[in-house]
Coordinates of C-alpha atoms and ligand atoms in Angstrom, one line a residue:
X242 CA 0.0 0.0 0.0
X243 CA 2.7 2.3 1.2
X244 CA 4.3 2.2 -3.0
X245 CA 0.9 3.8 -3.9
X246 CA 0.6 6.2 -1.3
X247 CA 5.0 7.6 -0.4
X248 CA 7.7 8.0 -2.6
X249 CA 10.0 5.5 -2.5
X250 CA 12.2 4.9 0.4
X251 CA 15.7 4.9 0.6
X252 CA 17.4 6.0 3.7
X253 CA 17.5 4.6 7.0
X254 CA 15.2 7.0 8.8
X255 CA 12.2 6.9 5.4
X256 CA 10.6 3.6 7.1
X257 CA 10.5 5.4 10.2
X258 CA 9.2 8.1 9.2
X259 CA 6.3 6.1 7.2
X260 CA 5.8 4.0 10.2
X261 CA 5.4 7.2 12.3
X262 CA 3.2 8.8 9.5
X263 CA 0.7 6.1 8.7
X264 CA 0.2 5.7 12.6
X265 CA -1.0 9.4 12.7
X266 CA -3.1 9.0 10.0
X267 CA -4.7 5.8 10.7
X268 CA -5.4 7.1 14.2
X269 CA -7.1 10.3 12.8
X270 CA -8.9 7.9 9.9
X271 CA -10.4 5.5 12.5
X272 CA -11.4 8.6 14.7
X273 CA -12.7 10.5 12.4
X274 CA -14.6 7.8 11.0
X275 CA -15.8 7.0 13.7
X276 CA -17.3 10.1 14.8
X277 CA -18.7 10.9 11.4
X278 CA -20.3 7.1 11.9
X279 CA -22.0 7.8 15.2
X280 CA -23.5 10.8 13.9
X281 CA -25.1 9.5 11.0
X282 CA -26.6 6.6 13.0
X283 CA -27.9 9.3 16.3
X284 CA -29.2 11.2 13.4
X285 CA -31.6 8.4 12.1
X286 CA -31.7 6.3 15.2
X287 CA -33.0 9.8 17.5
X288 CA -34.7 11.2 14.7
X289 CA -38.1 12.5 15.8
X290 CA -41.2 10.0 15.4
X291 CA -44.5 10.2 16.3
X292 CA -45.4 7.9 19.4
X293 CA -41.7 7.4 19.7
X294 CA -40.6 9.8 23.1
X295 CA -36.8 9.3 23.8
X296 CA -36.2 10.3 27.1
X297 CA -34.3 14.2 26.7
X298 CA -32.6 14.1 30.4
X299 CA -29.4 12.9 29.9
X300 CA -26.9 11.4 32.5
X301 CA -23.9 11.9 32.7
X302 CA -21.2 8.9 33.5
X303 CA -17.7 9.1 35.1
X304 CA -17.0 5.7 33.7
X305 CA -17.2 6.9 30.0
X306 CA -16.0 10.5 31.1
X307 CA -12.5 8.5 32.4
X308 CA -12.6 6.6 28.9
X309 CA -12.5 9.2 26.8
X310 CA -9.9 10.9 28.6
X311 CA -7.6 8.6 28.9
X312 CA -7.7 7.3 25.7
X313 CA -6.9 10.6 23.7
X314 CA -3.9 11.0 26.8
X315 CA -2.3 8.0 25.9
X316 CA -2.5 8.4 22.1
X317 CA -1.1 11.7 22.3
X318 CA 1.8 10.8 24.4
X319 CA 2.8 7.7 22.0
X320 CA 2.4 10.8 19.3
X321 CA 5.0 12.9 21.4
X322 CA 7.5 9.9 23.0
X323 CA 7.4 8.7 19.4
X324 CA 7.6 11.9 17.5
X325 CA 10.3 12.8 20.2
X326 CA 12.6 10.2 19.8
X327 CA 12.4 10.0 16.3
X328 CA 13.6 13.8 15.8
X329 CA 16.5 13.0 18.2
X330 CA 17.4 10.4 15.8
X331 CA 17.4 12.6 12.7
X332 CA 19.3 15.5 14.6
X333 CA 21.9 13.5 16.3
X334 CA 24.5 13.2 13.4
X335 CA 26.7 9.8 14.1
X336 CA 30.6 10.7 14.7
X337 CA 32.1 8.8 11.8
X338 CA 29.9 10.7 9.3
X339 CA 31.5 11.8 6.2
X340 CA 31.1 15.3 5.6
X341 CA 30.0 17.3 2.5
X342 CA 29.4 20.6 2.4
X343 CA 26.6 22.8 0.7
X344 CA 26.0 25.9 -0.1
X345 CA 22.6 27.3 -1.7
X346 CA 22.1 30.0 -4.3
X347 CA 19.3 31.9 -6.6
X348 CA 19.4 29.2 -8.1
X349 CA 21.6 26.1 -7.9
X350 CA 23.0 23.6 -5.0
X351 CA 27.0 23.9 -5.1
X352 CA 28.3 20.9 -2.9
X353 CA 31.9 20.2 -2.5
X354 CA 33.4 16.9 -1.0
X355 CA 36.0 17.2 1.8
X356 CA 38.4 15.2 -0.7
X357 CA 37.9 18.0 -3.0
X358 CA 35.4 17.0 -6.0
X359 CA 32.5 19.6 -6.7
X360 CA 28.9 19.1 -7.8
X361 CA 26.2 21.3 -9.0
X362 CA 22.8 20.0 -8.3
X363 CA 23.9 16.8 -8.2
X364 CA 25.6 14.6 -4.8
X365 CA 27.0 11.6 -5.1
X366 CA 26.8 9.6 -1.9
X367 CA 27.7 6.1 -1.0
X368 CA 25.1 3.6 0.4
X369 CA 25.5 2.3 3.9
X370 CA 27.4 5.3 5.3
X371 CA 26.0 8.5 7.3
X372 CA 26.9 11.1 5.4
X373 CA 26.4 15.2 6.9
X374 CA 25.7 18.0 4.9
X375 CA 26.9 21.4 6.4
X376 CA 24.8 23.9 4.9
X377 CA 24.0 27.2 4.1
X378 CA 23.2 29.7 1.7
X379 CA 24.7 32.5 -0.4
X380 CA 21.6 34.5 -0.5
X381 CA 17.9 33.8 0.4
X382 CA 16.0 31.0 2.3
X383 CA 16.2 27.3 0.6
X384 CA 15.3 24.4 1.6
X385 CA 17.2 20.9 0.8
X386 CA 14.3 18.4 0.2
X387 CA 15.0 14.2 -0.8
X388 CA 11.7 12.8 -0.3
X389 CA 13.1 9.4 -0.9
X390 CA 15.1 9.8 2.1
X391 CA 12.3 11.8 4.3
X392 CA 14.5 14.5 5.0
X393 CA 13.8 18.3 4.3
X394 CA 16.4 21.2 5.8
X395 CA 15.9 24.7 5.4
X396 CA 19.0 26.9 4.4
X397 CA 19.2 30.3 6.1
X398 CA 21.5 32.7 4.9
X399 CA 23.8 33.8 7.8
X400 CA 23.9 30.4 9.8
X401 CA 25.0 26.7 9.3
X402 CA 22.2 24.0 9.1
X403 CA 23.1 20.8 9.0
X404 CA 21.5 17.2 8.4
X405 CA 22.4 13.7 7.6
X406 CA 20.8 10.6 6.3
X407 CA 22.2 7.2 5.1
X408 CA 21.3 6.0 1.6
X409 CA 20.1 2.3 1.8
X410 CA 19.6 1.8 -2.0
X411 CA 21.6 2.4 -5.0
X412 CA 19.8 4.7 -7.5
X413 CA 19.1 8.1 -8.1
X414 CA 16.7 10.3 -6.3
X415 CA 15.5 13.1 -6.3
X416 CA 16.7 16.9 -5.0
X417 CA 14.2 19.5 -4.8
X418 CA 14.4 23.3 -3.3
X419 CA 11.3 23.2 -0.9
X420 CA 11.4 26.8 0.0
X421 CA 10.2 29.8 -2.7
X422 CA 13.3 31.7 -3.5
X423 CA 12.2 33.9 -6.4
X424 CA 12.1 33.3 -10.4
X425 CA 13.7 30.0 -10.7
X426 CA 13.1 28.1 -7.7
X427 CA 11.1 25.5 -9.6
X428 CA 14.1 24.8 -11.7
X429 CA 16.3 24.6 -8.2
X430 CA 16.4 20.6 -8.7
X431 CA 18.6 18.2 -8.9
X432 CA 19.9 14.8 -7.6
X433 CA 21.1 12.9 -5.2
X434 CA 22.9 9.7 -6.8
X435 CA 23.6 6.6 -4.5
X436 CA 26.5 4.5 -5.1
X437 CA 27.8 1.0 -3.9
X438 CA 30.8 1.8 -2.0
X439 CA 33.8 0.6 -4.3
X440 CA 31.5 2.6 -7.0
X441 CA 31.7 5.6 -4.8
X442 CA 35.4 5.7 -4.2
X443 CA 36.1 5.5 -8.1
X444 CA 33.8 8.2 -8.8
X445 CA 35.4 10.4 -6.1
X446 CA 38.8 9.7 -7.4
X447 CA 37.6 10.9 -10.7
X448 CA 37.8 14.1 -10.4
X449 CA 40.2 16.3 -12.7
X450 CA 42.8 17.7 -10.6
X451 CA 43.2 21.4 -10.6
X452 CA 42.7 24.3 -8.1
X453 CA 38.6 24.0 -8.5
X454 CA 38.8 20.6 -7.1
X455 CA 41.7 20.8 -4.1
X456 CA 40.4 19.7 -1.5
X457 CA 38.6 22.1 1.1
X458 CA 41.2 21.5 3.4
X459 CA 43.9 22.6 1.1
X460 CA 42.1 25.7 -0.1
X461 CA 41.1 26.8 3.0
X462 CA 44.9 26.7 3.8
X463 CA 45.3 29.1 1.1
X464 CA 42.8 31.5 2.3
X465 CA 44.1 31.9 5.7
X466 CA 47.5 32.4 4.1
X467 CA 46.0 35.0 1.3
X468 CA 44.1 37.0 4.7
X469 CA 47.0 36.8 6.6
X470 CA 45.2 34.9 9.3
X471 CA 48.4 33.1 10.2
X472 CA 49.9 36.6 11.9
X473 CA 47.6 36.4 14.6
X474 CA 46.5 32.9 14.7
X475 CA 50.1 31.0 15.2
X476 CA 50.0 27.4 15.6
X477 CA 52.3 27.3 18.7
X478 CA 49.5 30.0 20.3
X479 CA 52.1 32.4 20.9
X480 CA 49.9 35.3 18.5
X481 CA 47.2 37.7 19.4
X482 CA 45.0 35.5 19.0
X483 CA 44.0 31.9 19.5
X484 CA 45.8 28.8 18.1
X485 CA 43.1 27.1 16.1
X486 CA 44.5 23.3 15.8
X487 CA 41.5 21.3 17.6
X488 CA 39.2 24.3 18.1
X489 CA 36.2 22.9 16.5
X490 CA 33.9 21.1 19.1
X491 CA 35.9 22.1 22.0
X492 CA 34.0 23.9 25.0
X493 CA 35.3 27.2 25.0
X494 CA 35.1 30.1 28.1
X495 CA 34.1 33.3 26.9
X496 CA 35.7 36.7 28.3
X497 CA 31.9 37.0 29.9
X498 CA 32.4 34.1 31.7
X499 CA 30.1 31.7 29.3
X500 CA 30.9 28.3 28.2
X501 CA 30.0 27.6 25.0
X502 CA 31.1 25.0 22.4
X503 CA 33.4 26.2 19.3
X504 CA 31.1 24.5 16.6
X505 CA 30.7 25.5 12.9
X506 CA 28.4 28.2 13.8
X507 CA 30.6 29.8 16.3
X508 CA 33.4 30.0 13.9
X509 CA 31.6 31.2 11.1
X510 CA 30.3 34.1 13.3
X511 CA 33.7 34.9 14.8
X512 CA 35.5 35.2 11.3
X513 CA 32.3 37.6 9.9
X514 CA 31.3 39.4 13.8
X515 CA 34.5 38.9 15.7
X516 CA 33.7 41.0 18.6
X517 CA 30.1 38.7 19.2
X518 CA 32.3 36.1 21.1
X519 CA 35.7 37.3 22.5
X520 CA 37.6 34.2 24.1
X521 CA 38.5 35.0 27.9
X522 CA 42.2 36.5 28.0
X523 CA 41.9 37.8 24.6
X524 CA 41.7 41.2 23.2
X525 CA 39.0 42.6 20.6
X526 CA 41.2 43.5 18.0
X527 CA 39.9 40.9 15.2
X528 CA 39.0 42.6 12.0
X529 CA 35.7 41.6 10.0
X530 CA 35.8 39.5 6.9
X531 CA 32.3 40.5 6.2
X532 CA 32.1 41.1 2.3
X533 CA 35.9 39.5 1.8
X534 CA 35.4 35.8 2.1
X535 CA 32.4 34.2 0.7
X536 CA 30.5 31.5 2.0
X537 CA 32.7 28.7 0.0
X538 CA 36.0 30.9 1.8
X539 CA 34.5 30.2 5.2
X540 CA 33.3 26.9 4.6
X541 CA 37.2 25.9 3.5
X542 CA 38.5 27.8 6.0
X543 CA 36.3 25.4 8.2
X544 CA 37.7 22.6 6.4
X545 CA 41.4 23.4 6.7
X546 CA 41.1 24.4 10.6
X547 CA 38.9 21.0 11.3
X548 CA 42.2 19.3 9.7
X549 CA 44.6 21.0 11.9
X550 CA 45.4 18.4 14.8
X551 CA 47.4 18.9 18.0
X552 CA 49.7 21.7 18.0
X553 CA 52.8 22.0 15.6
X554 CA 51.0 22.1 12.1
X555 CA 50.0 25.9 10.4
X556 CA 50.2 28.0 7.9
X557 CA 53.4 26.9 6.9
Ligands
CUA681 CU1 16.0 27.7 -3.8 CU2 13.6 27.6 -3.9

């Protein structure tokens, strides 16, 4: 029934979803139906007849009143614990995911692999694998939407989103922008292409080499050397400013006291609106590279600094 009804499914999370889905509406089907059922049959079994005097008093009962409270309670609450856990599983990204990074525009889907290859409107993704999209956008709101994989992610300009799914089936699939973003949005589609692994690795290997596909690592190496981020930011933390091998997902303290966690959001926001977040025992003296680095700059800057392990390695 479900092949009539949902697209086809192809992550782990789409049966889930279904499962979830077809439980809300077969709960609202059998309650509506019900309801619509009783009334037709009061209608004609109360109707008014002559000789026929149904008594109008009614009475109440605490028996039924207890029934049909607790039966919409515990409904509801399976909606929620179920509902609940199920978003926990789509927002907890697993740790070995392999990470892609995409960025939205009037009107296309640019997506970049951490070993370097670049796509336009199309990802290639191998089955069996988590894979996480960091995301954002270059200009208005989108909206990254596979409904064979049950998974929809808006994309705000100014912030990171991300999301991950892992592609059961080989095939191709399809990419839509779910969000209106002016002329073209209709023609913001693409697709996502799922590949055995072995296929996978080939393809990704396949790429011509050349500055366009250096790996984001590699080029975001480049643009902290180009924006002279090294002069403040030395690897052996002896600069004005923080040594940045390991920063990512470390808990940082903030000169106001705050903890907070150094994740891709914080960076982003600290290379564009450095004085948001100072780092205790630092000095506001960061410079903004607000209308200087694009969102594919940050994004490889992101990249190379995620690379950087232990002390010792830098802009060298
Ligand atoms: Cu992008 Cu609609």
């Amino acid at each position: 029934m479900s092949r009539l009804l949902l697209p086809e499914t192809a992550s782990t999370i789409a049966g889930q979803t279904d499962a979830l889905f077809l439980f809300l509406i077969g709960v609202s089907l059998f309650f509506a139906l019900l309801i619509a059922g009783l009334i037709v049959y009061f209608m004609v079994h109360f109707r008014r007849r002559p000789g026929v005097d149904h008594d109008p008093d009614a009475h109440g009962s605490l028996a039924l009143e207890a029934l049909w409270t607790a039966v919409p309670f515990a409904l509801s609450m399976v909606m929620f614990f179920w509902g609940a856990s199920l978003y926990a599983t789509i927002r907890h990204v697993p740790a070995d995911a392999l990470e892609i990074d995409v960025v939205g525009k009037q009107w296309m889907w640019k997506l970049q692999h951490m070993e370097g290859r670049r796509e336009i409107d199309e990802l290639h993704v191998p089955i069996g694998r988590p894979v996480k999209l960091v995301m954002t956008s270059e200009d208005v709101i989108h909206s990254f939407y596979v409904p064979a994989f049950r998974l929809k992610q808006d994309v705000v300009p100014g912030r990171y989103a991300t999301m991950w799914f892992e592609a059961t089936k080989p095939g191709t699939y399809h990419l839509f922008c779910a969000e209106y973003c002016g002329t073209l949005h209709s023609g913001m589609i693409g697709r996502i292409v799922a590949m055995e692994p072995a296929a996978f690795e080939a393809w990704l290997s396949g790429a011509a080499p050349g500055v366009e596909n250096a790996a984001p690592a590699v080029a975001g190496e480049n643009v902290f050397t180009a924006n002279g981020c090294a002069t403040c930011h030395r690897a052996d933390g002896s600069g004005q400013g923080p040594a940045l091998a390991g920063l990512i997902g470390r808990t940082v303290t903030l000169a106001s006291g705050q903890k907070i966690v150094a994740d891709e959001g914080y960076f982003r926001e600290s290379i564009l609106d450095p004085q948001a977040k100072i780092v205790a025992g630092y000095q506001p003296v960061m410079p903004t590279f607000r209308g200087l680095l694009s969102e594919e700059d940050v994004m490889q800057l992101l990249a190379y600094v995620k690379s950087l392990h232990g002390g010792g390695t830098g802009g060298s």
